[in-house]
Amino acid sequence: EIQDEITPEPKAFSPNGDGYNDELTIKFKLSKPNYIANVRIFDSIGRQVRFLVKNQSLAQEGSWLWDGKSESGQRLNIGIYIILVEIFDQEGHTETFKKTCTLTDRLE
């Protein structure tokens, strides 16, 4: 039986436009298709900074991209962020995943 998986890659990303790890890829692999997903990003003290995906129908595998920006399009501060993925199906089964990532930048 396939386990539902959510995997953010890379663990640390730096959206500074240098072409290296500028986006976070949130990969998913699910046991069946037709789940609905919500993906929200929170800062380290629990404030929601981005509602990345709202009620999106999913295939069994895929991914979302986060550019390190807030809901208003501003680049967020360096730090640890929590990715909250909620999936649910037509029968009312739900699963919640919490993952972390680090938004960083190169030091001058």
XYZ file of C-alpha atoms in Angstrom:
108
model
C 0.000 0.000 0.000
C 1.293 3.417 -0.957
C 1.680 5.898 1.885
C 0.690 9.486 1.225
C 3.850 11.624 1.144
C 4.596 15.341 1.084
C 8.231 16.280 0.452
C 9.580 19.858 0.322
C 12.813 20.204 -1.703
C 15.351 21.603 -1.185
C 15.227 21.875 2.620
C 16.788 25.334 2.345
C 16.059 27.645 -0.572
C 17.148 31.175 -1.415
C 14.757 33.119 -3.660
C 17.341 35.746 -4.622
C 17.208 35.325 -8.402
C 20.655 33.784 -8.785
C 19.247 30.690 -10.505
C 20.206 28.301 -7.696
C 17.481 26.962 -5.359
C 15.294 30.013 -6.015
C 12.036 28.110 -5.424
C 10.777 25.513 -3.014
C 9.163 22.491 -4.655
C 6.543 20.763 -2.517
C 6.152 17.296 -4.011
C 3.250 14.994 -3.262
C 2.661 11.299 -3.834
C -0.761 9.993 -2.807
C -2.332 6.561 -2.466
C -5.176 7.522 -4.822
C -6.221 10.386 -7.115
C -9.064 12.878 -6.592
C -8.015 14.311 -3.267
C -8.629 18.032 -2.781
C -5.750 20.053 -1.278
C -5.151 23.244 0.644
C -1.549 24.355 1.157
C -0.703 27.155 3.568
C 2.644 28.584 4.642
C 3.223 29.898 8.176
C 6.159 31.726 9.716
C 7.984 30.379 12.782
C 5.549 32.016 15.213
C 2.479 30.650 13.499
C 1.278 33.559 11.371
C -0.074 32.548 7.968
C 2.035 34.273 5.317
C 0.741 32.580 2.156
C -2.278 30.546 1.103
C -0.523 28.732 -1.726
C -3.209 26.295 -2.914
C -6.971 26.536 -2.334
C -9.235 23.538 -2.955
C -7.162 22.131 -5.822
C -8.067 18.706 -7.251
C -5.034 16.441 -7.270
C -3.640 13.622 -9.353
C -1.730 10.900 -7.500
C 1.597 12.679 -7.977
C 2.604 16.250 -8.579
C 4.110 19.330 -7.013
C 3.592 22.960 -6.127
C 6.157 25.785 -6.239
C 6.647 28.494 -3.632
C 8.743 31.528 -4.512
C 9.346 32.633 -0.911
C 6.885 35.511 -1.172
C 3.967 36.496 1.016
C 0.331 36.773 -0.038
C 0.971 40.393 -1.049
C 4.015 39.448 -3.166
C 6.686 40.680 -0.758
C 9.822 38.644 -0.252
C 9.754 37.116 3.205
C 12.504 37.248 5.791
C 15.163 34.601 6.234
C 13.936 31.954 8.647
C 12.093 28.698 9.164
C 8.629 28.282 7.648
C 5.957 25.667 8.235
C 4.163 24.113 5.280
C 0.693 22.855 6.197
C -0.891 20.568 3.601
C -4.458 19.410 4.159
C -5.958 16.843 1.811
C -9.474 15.431 1.824
C -11.635 13.228 -0.380
C -15.334 12.974 -1.278
C -15.960 10.465 1.543
C -14.688 12.913 4.155
C -11.312 11.291 4.833
C -8.757 13.937 5.712
C -5.002 14.016 6.232
C -2.819 16.834 7.461
C 0.932 17.124 6.882
C 3.260 19.603 8.571
C 6.690 20.085 7.052
C 9.350 22.727 7.539
C 11.672 24.544 5.185
C 14.292 27.232 5.563
C 14.277 30.426 3.542
C 17.878 31.580 3.363
C 20.218 33.675 1.254
C 23.900 33.713 0.521
C 26.080 35.768 2.826
C 27.976 38.595 1.201
